[in-house]
């Protein structure tokens, strides 16, 4: 009895040791991979995602799909080094629910080498190309109330995407200013052209990664980067402060040295690639409004330039192909303006919007569609009649 108990103990010790080894070899180890969506998405756990584990010694692959908690539970893995590859394609509908932007996106993540020698787990976060992009958030052009002061104009461009975007090289253009005339037609639109013809082209400076803009953040480009309300060069009726910390860039209009502009040394200047006039005092988007676009082009300074059809004006407008346009808003003089008088083709902005009249101190601002994790997603149906509203007080860098 004593002996057999000892033998049993001895045997048991050996058995446990060898049994453990056998278990490893026969049944392998269990390992859980949990997949999360990017932090800007409206959900954490990524369900129905394919997770592929590849044994780096044998090249054997095992694929599993994550459950509702975003976890793929692998069982019986041979201990060793593995790569983990995760991928997920989101339909426009799925992407809209998760990001507010209806755009197909392919997400993935890779861990090139993970040691799996015992039961364990790992959380992986998917990444993908930015979904959504730049949109024009706000356009203030009407001028300060009870004044003839319009140097407080600004343009605000918003990162409506899920990832950091770089503003370096982004191009901004205005068409010929809008008119309050309800009889004059606009030559380019009357001819049914799809492209955009710009009176002014501005470019954000930078070599590629100098001006990062986080999701839900924006840049403000001011005609003059000063606090217009209380600067001696400003106007007490102006509703906006566009000084340092609010304006990211300003337009220092040095097109004609005989009409010198002011230059705030603390706020960098945009590049001026084209102006239809060299006798202006400054960048003037027009107190009646104008078509405003943002676009990308590798050589915007060399875009072909044309005069307006069926006019005698010698002003030159740079032709930007429709495909280069990122976003546009057609700001018109008043609510009586008709489609023939629009400045942007309907392929860029199917509608138009207005602050009603000049020197109102009000701006056009894009509507907020929804909010995800504190980030506002702005509405962009390419129809400013629906997408924009009048802000009674302009709100650079805010709402
Ligand atoms: Ca200026
Ligand atoms: Ca400056
Ligand atoms: Ca748009």
XYZ file of N, CA, C and O in Angstrom, residues 204-394:
764
model
N -2.327 76.664 -49.732
C -1.742 76.524 -48.395
C -0.281 76.133 -48.583
O 0.017 75.183 -49.319
N 0.658 76.853 -47.931
C 2.070 76.507 -48.109
C 2.399 75.188 -47.408
O 1.574 74.627 -46.688
N 3.628 74.718 -47.613
C 4.070 73.501 -46.920
C 4.558 72.452 -47.880
O 4.163 72.402 -49.043
N 5.456 71.592 -47.365
C 6.107 70.599 -48.213
C 5.436 69.237 -48.150
O 5.879 68.303 -48.800
N 4.392 69.096 -47.383
C 3.686 67.817 -47.364
C 3.130 67.427 -46.011
O 2.017 66.930 -45.906
N 3.926 67.642 -44.943
C 3.460 67.208 -43.616
C 3.641 68.312 -42.567
O 3.820 68.041 -41.389
N 3.607 69.560 -43.023
C 3.834 70.670 -42.078
C 2.558 71.133 -41.383
O 2.627 71.770 -40.339
N 1.410 70.831 -41.982
C 0.165 71.366 -41.432
C -0.860 70.250 -41.210
O -1.856 70.146 -41.929
N -0.599 69.394 -40.190
C -1.558 68.334 -39.895
C -2.842 68.905 -39.290
O -2.798 69.855 -38.516
N -3.954 68.339 -39.682
C -5.250 68.741 -39.133
C -5.953 67.461 -38.687
O -6.210 66.566 -39.489
N -6.241 67.370 -37.391
C -6.856 66.166 -36.831
C -8.309 66.061 -37.282
O -8.922 67.066 -37.662
N -8.885 64.850 -37.226
C -10.306 64.706 -37.546
C -11.136 65.643 -36.662
O -10.885 65.753 -35.465
N -12.093 66.344 -37.266
C -12.933 67.258 -36.495
C -12.288 68.604 -36.230
O -12.866 69.422 -35.518
N -11.111 68.842 -36.784
C -10.442 70.143 -36.636
C -10.428 70.858 -37.985
O -10.758 70.271 -39.025
N -10.008 72.121 -37.968
C -10.132 72.929 -39.180
C -8.976 73.913 -39.299
O -8.202 74.092 -38.367
N -8.899 74.536 -40.462
C -7.991 75.671 -40.652
C -8.819 76.866 -41.128
O -9.804 76.713 -41.850
N -8.387 78.043 -40.687
C -9.068 79.283 -41.050
C -8.110 80.129 -41.869
O -6.959 80.354 -41.465
N -8.579 80.583 -43.037
C -7.797 81.470 -43.897
C -8.497 82.825 -43.887
O -9.651 82.945 -44.313
N -7.801 83.840 -43.373
C -8.391 85.167 -43.227
C -7.901 86.089 -44.340
O -6.759 85.976 -44.788
N -8.759 86.984 -44.769
C -8.294 88.059 -45.661
C -7.201 88.848 -44.942
O -6.126 89.082 -45.498
N -7.461 89.245 -43.710
C -6.457 89.874 -42.847
C -6.544 89.212 -41.478
O -7.618 89.191 -40.865
N -5.404 88.707 -40.994
C -5.397 87.985 -39.716
C -5.192 88.958 -38.553
O -4.109 89.052 -37.982
N -6.257 89.672 -38.229
C -6.224 90.558 -37.063
C -7.523 90.372 -36.277
O -8.484 89.787 -36.796
N -7.541 90.877 -35.050
C -8.809 90.926 -34.324
C -9.572 92.132 -34.863
O -9.327 93.269 -34.473
N -10.476 91.854 -35.803
C -11.136 92.959 -36.516
C -11.986 93.829 -35.607
O -12.234 94.991 -35.919
N -12.433 93.263 -34.482
C -13.316 94.028 -33.588
C -12.588 95.181 -32.913
O -13.155 96.226 -32.688
N -11.336 94.958 -32.521
C -10.683 96.025 -31.758
C -9.310 96.430 -32.282
O -8.634 97.251 -31.671
N -8.907 95.883 -33.414
C -7.640 96.325 -33.998
C -7.832 97.718 -34.610
O -8.876 97.987 -35.220
N -6.853 98.612 -34.457
C -6.989 99.953 -35.057
C -7.222 99.910 -36.570
O -7.868 100.808 -37.129
N -6.716 98.863 -37.232
C -6.941 98.724 -38.674
C -8.240 97.990 -38.986
O -8.554 97.763 -40.150
N -8.961 97.572 -37.942
C -10.195 96.820 -38.138
C -11.415 97.715 -38.142
O -11.343 98.865 -38.583
N -12.537 97.164 -37.678
C -13.786 97.916 -37.638
C -14.598 97.427 -36.436
O -14.803 96.221 -36.273
N -15.045 98.376 -35.624
C -15.732 98.020 -34.370
C -16.999 97.202 -34.616
O -17.445 96.458 -33.735
N -17.563 97.303 -35.808
C -18.793 96.553 -36.098
C -18.520 95.119 -36.546
O -19.450 94.337 -36.709
N -17.254 94.813 -36.765
C -16.962 93.467 -37.246
C -17.295 92.430 -36.176
O -17.005 92.632 -34.996
N -17.874 91.294 -36.589
C -18.230 90.264 -35.615
C -17.098 89.276 -35.328
O -17.303 88.351 -34.549
N -15.913 89.455 -35.939
C -14.922 88.382 -35.812
C -13.549 88.845 -35.338
O -13.056 89.908 -35.696
N -12.983 87.976 -34.545
C -11.563 88.054 -34.185
C -10.840 87.020 -35.028
O -11.101 85.816 -34.913
N -9.958 87.474 -35.903
C -9.206 86.544 -36.754
C -7.705 86.692 -36.499
O -6.874 86.529 -37.393
N -7.373 87.006 -35.250
C -5.969 87.155 -34.889
C -5.274 85.824 -34.729
O -5.832 84.750 -34.995
N -4.050 85.902 -34.278
C -3.242 84.701 -34.090
C -3.951 83.748 -33.120
O -4.531 84.170 -32.130
N -3.902 82.464 -33.424
C -4.595 81.473 -32.611
C -5.948 81.115 -33.192
O -6.516 80.084 -32.858
N -6.482 81.979 -34.049
C -7.750 81.659 -34.727
C -7.477 81.498 -36.228
O -7.732 80.450 -36.791
N -6.926 82.537 -36.842
C -6.549 82.401 -38.258
C -5.250 81.587 -38.344
O -4.276 81.875 -37.648
N -5.264 80.559 -39.178
C -4.047 79.761 -39.402
C -3.208 80.359 -40.525
O -1.996 80.190 -40.555
N -3.903 81.011 -41.458
C -3.235 81.615 -42.616
C -3.947 82.913 -42.952
O -5.113 83.104 -42.613
N -3.216 83.801 -43.632
C -3.872 85.005 -44.139
C -3.424 85.240 -45.580
O -2.418 84.684 -46.039
N -4.198 86.082 -46.245
C -3.864 86.430 -47.616
C -3.143 87.775 -47.600
O -3.752 88.819 -47.394
N -1.841 87.718 -47.749
C -1.067 88.955 -47.881
C -1.006 89.239 -49.361
O -0.314 88.559 -50.119
N -1.759 90.252 -49.776
C -2.033 90.459 -51.192
C -0.979 91.374 -51.803
O -1.114 92.600 -51.833
N 0.103 90.760 -52.258
C 1.220 91.532 -52.799
C 1.237 91.474 -54.329
O 2.272 91.640 -54.954
N 0.055 91.230 -54.917
C -0.038 91.130 -56.367
C 0.385 92.441 -57.030
O 1.006 92.461 -58.083
N 0.035 93.544 -56.383
C 0.442 94.850 -56.898
C 1.118 95.629 -55.766
O 0.473 95.982 -54.779
N 2.409 95.922 -55.894
C 3.118 96.608 -54.809
C 2.608 98.018 -54.558
O 2.891 98.610 -53.517
N 1.825 98.569 -55.485
C 1.285 99.915 -55.295
C 0.067 99.935 -54.378
O -0.384 101.002 -53.974
N -0.478 98.765 -54.095
C -1.625 98.694 -53.199
C -1.273 97.762 -52.047
O -1.775 96.656 -51.957
N -0.369 98.238 -51.154
C 0.168 97.326 -50.146
C -0.886 96.873 -49.138
O -1.712 97.658 -48.699
N -0.814 95.604 -48.824
C -1.678 94.959 -47.842
C -0.927 94.934 -46.515
O 0.274 95.185 -46.458
N -1.634 94.654 -45.418
C -0.949 94.482 -44.134
C -0.602 93.018 -43.944
O -1.333 92.133 -44.387
N 0.522 92.769 -43.270
C 1.008 91.398 -43.083
C 1.227 91.151 -41.596
O 2.131 91.724 -40.995
N 0.375 90.315 -40.998
C 0.597 89.920 -39.604
C 1.754 88.928 -39.591
O 1.628 87.818 -40.124
N 2.902 89.316 -39.007
C 4.081 88.440 -39.088
C 3.902 87.115 -38.328
O 4.633 86.161 -38.579
N 2.913 87.059 -37.427
C 2.714 85.842 -36.634
C 1.823 84.818 -37.329
O 1.673 83.692 -36.852
N 1.197 85.214 -38.420
C 0.294 84.291 -39.124
C 0.825 84.099 -40.545
O 0.953 85.068 -41.302
N 1.159 82.860 -40.910
C 1.750 82.627 -42.234
C 0.792 82.981 -43.371
O -0.429 82.921 -43.207
N 1.372 83.328 -44.496
C 0.591 83.750 -45.655
C 0.385 82.576 -46.615
O 1.258 81.718 -46.757
N -0.751 82.584 -47.269
C -0.966 81.593 -48.331
C -0.225 82.070 -49.584
O 0.109 83.243 -49.717
N 0.012 81.143 -50.489
C 0.569 81.494 -51.796
C -0.585 81.954 -52.687
O -1.666 81.374 -52.655
N -0.329 82.987 -53.466
C -1.347 83.457 -54.415
C -0.923 82.984 -55.808
O 0.084 83.435 -56.344
N -1.667 82.051 -56.383
C -1.290 81.473 -57.678
C -1.966 82.169 -58.849
O -1.506 82.075 -59.978
N -3.082 82.809 -58.574
C -3.773 83.511 -59.658
C -4.683 84.564 -59.064
O -5.323 84.345 -58.041
N -4.704 85.732 -59.725
C -5.715 86.745 -59.406
C -6.187 87.348 -60.717
O -5.370 87.663 -61.580
N -7.489 87.479 -60.848
C -8.041 88.034 -62.090
C -7.725 89.514 -62.217
O -7.866 90.094 -63.290
N -7.310 90.130 -61.104
C -7.042 91.574 -61.123
C -5.766 91.875 -60.363
O -5.470 91.236 -59.352
N -4.992 92.841 -60.846
C -3.789 93.260 -60.127
C -3.980 94.624 -59.487
O -3.044 95.206 -58.954
N -5.208 95.143 -59.542
C -5.443 96.472 -58.966
C -6.257 96.403 -57.673
O -6.624 97.440 -57.130
N -6.526 95.194 -57.190
C -7.274 95.053 -55.943
C -6.400 95.443 -54.751
O -5.175 95.377 -54.817
N -7.058 95.808 -53.665
C -6.344 96.134 -52.437
C -6.054 94.878 -51.615
O -5.200 94.892 -50.741
N -6.806 93.840 -51.851
C -6.669 92.637 -51.041
C -7.442 91.507 -51.714
O -8.098 91.715 -52.747
N -7.356 90.331 -51.095
C -8.182 89.201 -51.526
C -9.624 89.501 -51.143
O -9.933 89.706 -49.967
N -10.505 89.544 -52.141
C -11.899 89.891 -51.880
C -12.818 88.833 -52.480
O -13.001 88.793 -53.705
N -13.360 87.951 -51.659
C -14.257 86.922 -52.211
C -15.581 87.502 -52.682
O -16.365 86.794 -53.319
N -15.836 88.818 -52.407
C -17.062 89.456 -52.894
C -18.101 89.567 -51.803
O -18.492 88.554 -51.222
N -18.566 90.782 -51.504
C -19.581 90.940 -50.447
C -20.934 90.352 -50.866
O -21.807 90.146 -50.025
N -21.116 90.084 -52.155
C -22.306 89.363 -52.617
C -22.090 87.850 -52.606
O -22.979 87.089 -52.960
N -20.858 87.433 -52.267
C -20.526 86.017 -52.317
C -19.816 85.669 -53.607
O -19.542 86.532 -54.454
N -19.502 84.395 -53.745
C -18.896 83.849 -54.962
C -18.918 82.331 -54.813
O -19.218 81.825 -53.735
N -18.617 81.659 -55.895
C -18.448 80.214 -55.783
C -17.103 79.958 -55.118
O -16.088 80.520 -55.542
N -17.095 79.154 -54.084
C -15.860 78.847 -53.359
C -15.593 77.353 -53.488
O -16.481 76.541 -53.231
N -14.374 77.010 -53.912
C -14.026 75.589 -54.025
C -12.689 75.326 -53.336
O -11.859 76.226 -53.193
N -12.506 74.091 -52.918
C -11.184 73.612 -52.530
C -10.845 72.483 -53.499
O -11.728 71.735 -53.936
N -9.568 72.416 -53.886
C -9.213 71.426 -54.898
C -7.750 71.026 -54.793
O -6.969 71.618 -54.036
N -7.409 69.992 -55.535
C -6.034 69.505 -55.594
C -5.585 69.508 -57.046
O -6.366 69.139 -57.942
N -4.367 69.937 -57.273
C -3.841 69.935 -58.644
C -2.320 70.017 -58.559
O -1.782 70.763 -57.736
N -1.637 69.256 -59.406
C -0.178 69.202 -59.301
C 0.482 70.471 -59.830
O 1.605 70.787 -59.462
N -0.209 71.220 -60.692
C 0.410 72.410 -61.283
C -0.644 73.499 -61.495
O -0.923 73.905 -62.622
N -1.197 73.948 -60.389
C -2.322 74.888 -60.474
C -1.911 76.225 -61.080
O -2.737 76.917 -61.669
N -0.619 76.573 -60.940
C -0.170 77.858 -61.489
C -0.244 77.851 -63.019
O -0.295 78.909 -63.652
N -0.237 76.666 -63.613
C -0.240 76.563 -65.079
C -1.603 76.211 -65.667
O -1.691 75.871 -66.851
N -2.643 76.273 -64.867
C -3.970 75.965 -65.402
C -4.311 76.935 -66.543
O -3.960 78.113 -66.475
N -4.979 76.463 -67.583
C -5.345 77.368 -68.689
C -6.342 78.424 -68.218
O -7.153 78.168 -67.326
N -6.243 79.613 -68.803
C -7.077 80.734 -68.352
C -7.893 81.290 -69.512
O -7.418 81.370 -70.645
N -9.117 81.653 -69.200
C -10.062 82.098 -70.227
C -10.832 83.328 -69.760
O -11.020 83.530 -68.569
N -11.282 84.110 -70.735
C -12.233 85.178 -70.397
C -13.635 84.577 -70.371
O -13.891 83.512 -70.952
N -14.523 85.268 -69.714
C -15.904 84.780 -69.615
C -16.576 84.850 -70.983
O -16.535 85.904 -71.633
N -17.189 83.772 -71.430
C -17.854 83.782 -72.745
C -18.936 84.862 -72.821
O -19.606 85.144 -71.823
N -19.057 85.452 -74.015
C -20.102 86.441 -74.296
C -20.031 87.685 -73.408
O -21.058 88.251 -73.029
N -18.789 88.025 -73.038
C -18.595 89.303 -72.338
C -17.435 90.031 -73.010
O -16.678 89.428 -73.783
N -17.285 91.306 -72.687
C -16.162 92.070 -73.228
C -15.039 92.192 -72.207
O -14.008 92.791 -72.475
N -15.240 91.621 -71.026
C -14.246 91.728 -69.957
C -12.971 90.971 -70.331
O -13.024 89.894 -70.923
N -11.824 91.554 -69.977
C -10.552 90.876 -70.243
C -10.068 90.078 -69.037
O -8.976 89.504 -69.059
N -10.857 90.026 -67.958
C -10.464 89.271 -66.761
C -10.290 87.802 -67.112
O -11.102 87.221 -67.838
N -9.227 87.228 -66.570
C -8.934 85.822 -66.883
C -9.293 84.925 -65.710
O -8.986 85.228 -64.544
N -9.915 83.804 -66.060
C -10.338 82.827 -65.061
C -9.644 81.494 -65.337
O -9.626 81.029 -66.480
N -9.079 80.912 -64.288
C -8.342 79.652 -64.436
C -9.324 78.481 -64.448
O -10.181 78.363 -63.565
N -9.153 77.624 -65.444
C -10.064 76.476 -65.602
C -9.571 75.293 -64.764
O -8.486 74.768 -64.995
N -10.389 74.868 -63.815
C -10.052 73.714 -62.979
C -10.957 72.556 -63.372
O -12.185 72.686 -63.332
N -10.378 71.425 -63.770
C -11.222 70.283 -64.146
C -12.110 69.850 -62.980
O -11.688 69.900 -61.818
N -13.301 69.435 -63.317
C -14.262 68.996 -62.303
C -13.655 67.934 -61.377
O -13.887 67.938 -60.168
N -12.842 67.048 -61.967
C -12.284 65.930 -61.186
C -11.311 66.397 -60.103
O -11.023 65.656 -59.170
N -10.792 67.618 -60.238
C -9.830 68.118 -59.249
C -10.505 68.731 -58.022
O -9.852 68.991 -57.023
N -11.809 68.972 -58.148
C -12.518 69.682 -57.077
C -12.819 68.731 -55.917
O -13.337 67.632 -56.108
N -12.495 69.165 -54.701
C -12.794 68.381 -53.498
C -14.161 68.755 -52.948
O -14.945 67.900 -52.560
N -14.429 70.044 -52.920
C -15.701 70.499 -52.348
C -15.984 71.906 -52.857
O -15.061 72.625 -53.266
N -17.248 72.281 -52.845
C -17.600 73.622 -53.289
C -18.892 74.097 -52.653
O -19.758 73.292 -52.285
N -18.998 75.418 -52.515
C -20.256 76.030 -52.075
C -20.477 77.282 -52.913
O -19.570 78.084 -53.093
N -21.677 77.387 -53.443
C -22.006 78.515 -54.311
C -22.769 79.543 -53.483
O -23.964 79.399 -53.233
N -22.042 80.590 -53.048
C -22.658 81.651 -52.244
C -23.149 82.737 -53.184
O -22.345 83.371 -53.882
N -24.446 82.951 -53.220
C -25.026 83.917 -54.165
C -25.591 85.124 -53.418
O -25.722 85.127 -52.196
N -25.957 86.176 -54.199
C -26.259 87.483 -53.602
C -27.551 87.488 -52.786
O -27.624 88.116 -51.742
N -28.544 86.795 -53.281
C -29.834 86.794 -52.570
C -30.674 85.622 -53.054
O -30.269 84.876 -53.950
N -31.849 85.485 -52.503
C -32.667 84.303 -52.781
C -33.385 84.378 -54.132
O -34.081 83.440 -54.510
N -33.215 85.491 -54.863
C -33.832 85.588 -56.195
C -32.922 85.080 -57.310
O -33.321 85.050 -58.477
N -31.707 84.724 -56.959
C -30.743 84.286 -57.977
C -31.183 82.934 -58.544
O -31.563 82.025 -57.805
N -31.096 82.840 -59.870
C -31.543 81.629 -60.551
C -30.346 80.778 -60.989
O -29.192 81.223 -60.958
N -30.646 79.572 -61.427
C -29.607 78.606 -61.772
C -28.654 79.133 -62.840
O -27.457 78.888 -62.787
N -29.161 79.939 -63.808
C -28.308 80.463 -64.888
C -27.280 81.467 -64.363
O -26.330 81.807 -65.032
N -27.548 81.969 -63.144
C -26.644 82.977 -62.575
C -25.677 82.373 -61.558
O -24.821 83.071 -61.023
N -25.856 81.086 -61.299
C -24.931 80.386 -60.402
C -23.497 80.512 -60.920
O -23.269 80.658 -62.113
N -22.545 80.389 -59.987
C -21.136 80.459 -60.375
C -20.488 79.079 -60.456
O -19.439 78.919 -61.085
N -21.091 78.096 -59.791
C -20.535 76.738 -59.822
C -21.482 75.813 -60.577
O -22.703 75.900 -60.406
N -20.932 74.921 -61.409
C -21.793 73.958 -62.100
C -22.492 73.033 -61.096
O -21.991 72.812 -59.993
N -23.629 72.507 -61.504
C -24.413 71.696 -60.557
C -23.693 70.408 -60.170
O -23.998 69.828 -59.133
N -22.720 69.990 -60.975
C -21.943 68.809 -60.601
C -21.072 69.048 -59.371
O -20.641 68.106 -58.711
N -20.800 70.308 -59.069
C -20.010 70.654 -57.882
C -20.932 71.034 -56.728
O -20.742 70.603 -55.592
N -21.900 71.883 -57.023
C -22.894 72.264 -56.019
C -24.244 72.297 -56.720
O -24.511 73.191 -57.534
N -25.073 71.313 -56.393
C -26.373 71.206 -57.066
C -27.301 72.350 -56.696
O -28.285 72.588 -57.385
N -26.997 73.051 -55.622
C -27.842 74.164 -55.184
C -27.041 75.432 -55.036
O -26.034 75.641 -55.729
N -27.488 76.291 -54.158
C -26.777 77.541 -53.836
C -27.333 78.017 -52.508
O -28.375 77.556 -52.050
N -26.612 78.946 -51.883
C -27.112 79.473 -50.628
C -26.718 80.938 -50.517
O -25.897 81.425 -51.295
N -27.308 81.628 -49.558
C -27.080 83.075 -49.446
C -27.277 83.534 -48.003
O -28.059 82.937 -47.268
N -26.545 84.585 -47.642
C -26.827 85.224 -46.345
C -27.889 86.317 -46.514
O -28.258 86.961 -45.553
N -28.346 86.530 -47.743
C -29.489 87.416 -47.972
C -29.139 88.755 -48.573
O -29.776 89.188 -49.528
N -28.140 89.427 -48.020
C -27.717 90.698 -48.593
C -26.314 91.034 -48.086
O -25.707 90.241 -47.357
N -25.817 92.195 -48.462
C -24.445 92.566 -48.099
C -24.400 93.212 -46.714
O -25.409 93.712 -46.214
N -23.217 93.225 -46.120
C -22.951 93.849 -44.813
C -23.950 93.396 -43.749
O -24.540 94.195 -43.032
N -24.104 92.087 -43.705
C -25.008 91.499 -42.706
C -24.244 91.019 -41.481
O -24.854 90.735 -40.450
N -22.925 90.860 -41.600
C -22.148 90.297 -40.493
C -22.482 88.837 -40.220
O -22.179 88.328 -39.146
N -23.103 88.180 -41.200
C -23.482 86.773 -41.034
C -22.696 85.916 -42.034
O -22.171 86.423 -43.022
N -22.623 84.631 -41.759
C -21.842 83.735 -42.620
C -22.680 82.548 -43.057
O -23.749 82.281 -42.496
N -22.166 81.840 -44.063
C -22.747 80.543 -44.438
C -21.941 79.462 -43.734
O -20.705 79.441 -43.831
N -22.626 78.581 -43.040
C -21.941 77.536 -42.281
C -22.579 76.187 -42.583
O -23.799 76.069 -42.640
N -21.726 75.189 -42.750
C -22.221 73.849 -43.060
C -22.888 73.235 -41.835
O -22.427 73.417 -40.702
N -23.968 72.519 -42.079
C -24.718 71.897 -40.977
C -23.958 70.711 -40.399
O -23.234 70.014 -41.117
N -24.171 70.473 -39.113
C -23.614 69.292 -38.451
C -24.587 68.140 -38.688
O -25.777 68.245 -38.378
N -24.069 67.053 -39.256
C -24.926 65.899 -39.551
C -25.095 65.018 -38.323
O -26.175 64.575 -37.982
N -23.997 64.724 -37.661
C -24.042 63.894 -36.456
C -22.730 64.057 -35.704
O -21.789 64.701 -36.184
N -22.688 63.497 -34.522
C -21.488 63.599 -33.709
C -21.089 62.193 -33.272
O -21.936 61.419 -32.828
N -19.815 61.851 -33.450
C -19.314 60.535 -33.033
C -18.121 60.753 -32.124
O -17.136 61.379 -32.520
N -18.209 60.261 -30.907
C -17.128 60.414 -29.915
C -16.676 61.867 -29.793
O -15.485 62.155 -29.684
N -17.635 62.795 -29.836
C -17.306 64.216 -29.687
C -16.856 64.891 -30.975
O -16.660 66.100 -30.993
N -16.684 64.117 -32.036
C -16.265 64.690 -33.319
C -17.498 64.977 -34.167
O -18.333 64.094 -34.388
N -17.603 66.218 -34.642
C -18.737 66.579 -35.485
C -18.474 66.111 -36.916
O -17.389 66.350 -37.459
N -19.467 65.477 -37.503
C -19.404 65.115 -38.914
C -20.357 66.057 -39.634
O -21.532 66.169 -39.298
N -19.814 66.774 -40.620
C -20.602 67.791 -41.302
C -21.316 67.199 -42.505
O -20.836 66.256 -43.141
N -22.473 67.772 -42.795
C -23.317 67.243 -43.873
C -22.784 67.681 -45.230
O -22.544 68.866 -45.458
N -22.617 66.708 -46.130
C -22.157 67.041 -47.477
C -22.883 66.199 -48.510
O -22.484 65.086 -48.816
N -23.982 66.760 -49.029
C -24.717 66.082 -50.103
C -24.423 66.762 -51.441
O -25.133 66.527 -52.416
N -23.408 67.617 -51.479
C -23.056 68.386 -52.675
C -24.211 69.267 -53.143
O -24.397 69.482 -54.340
N -24.972 69.736 -52.175
C -26.062 70.672 -52.461
C -26.118 71.672 -51.310
O -26.636 71.373 -50.242
N -25.559 72.862 -51.550
C -25.438 73.827 -50.448
C -26.791 74.374 -49.996
O -26.892 74.918 -48.900
N -27.832 74.239 -50.831
C -29.162 74.663 -50.390
C -29.573 73.879 -49.146
O -30.233 74.409 -48.252
N -29.169 72.610 -49.114
C -29.506 71.758 -47.969
C -28.398 71.714 -46.929
O -28.671 71.563 -45.736
N -27.153 71.790 -47.388
C -26.025 71.507 -46.493
C -25.597 72.709 -45.641
O -24.892 72.532 -44.646
N -25.975 73.911 -46.073
C -25.516 75.119 -45.360
C -26.684 75.838 -44.703
O -27.830 75.722 -45.119
N -26.330 76.586 -43.653
C -27.298 77.456 -42.991
C -26.600 78.772 -42.676
O -25.374 78.854 -42.712
N -27.392 79.784 -42.364
C -26.825 81.098 -42.048
C -26.488 81.135 -40.562
O -27.329 80.818 -39.721
N -25.232 81.488 -40.269
C -24.833 81.698 -38.873
C -24.950 83.192 -38.591
O -24.316 84.003 -39.267
N -25.786 83.562 -37.631
C -26.022 84.987 -37.366
C -24.774 85.695 -36.874
O -24.607 86.893 -37.097
N -23.907 84.929 -36.213
C -22.566 85.421 -35.891
C -21.572 84.411 -36.425
O -21.705 83.221 -36.124
N -20.621 84.842 -37.247
C -19.650 83.880 -37.764
C -18.886 83.199 -36.627
O -18.679 83.798 -35.563
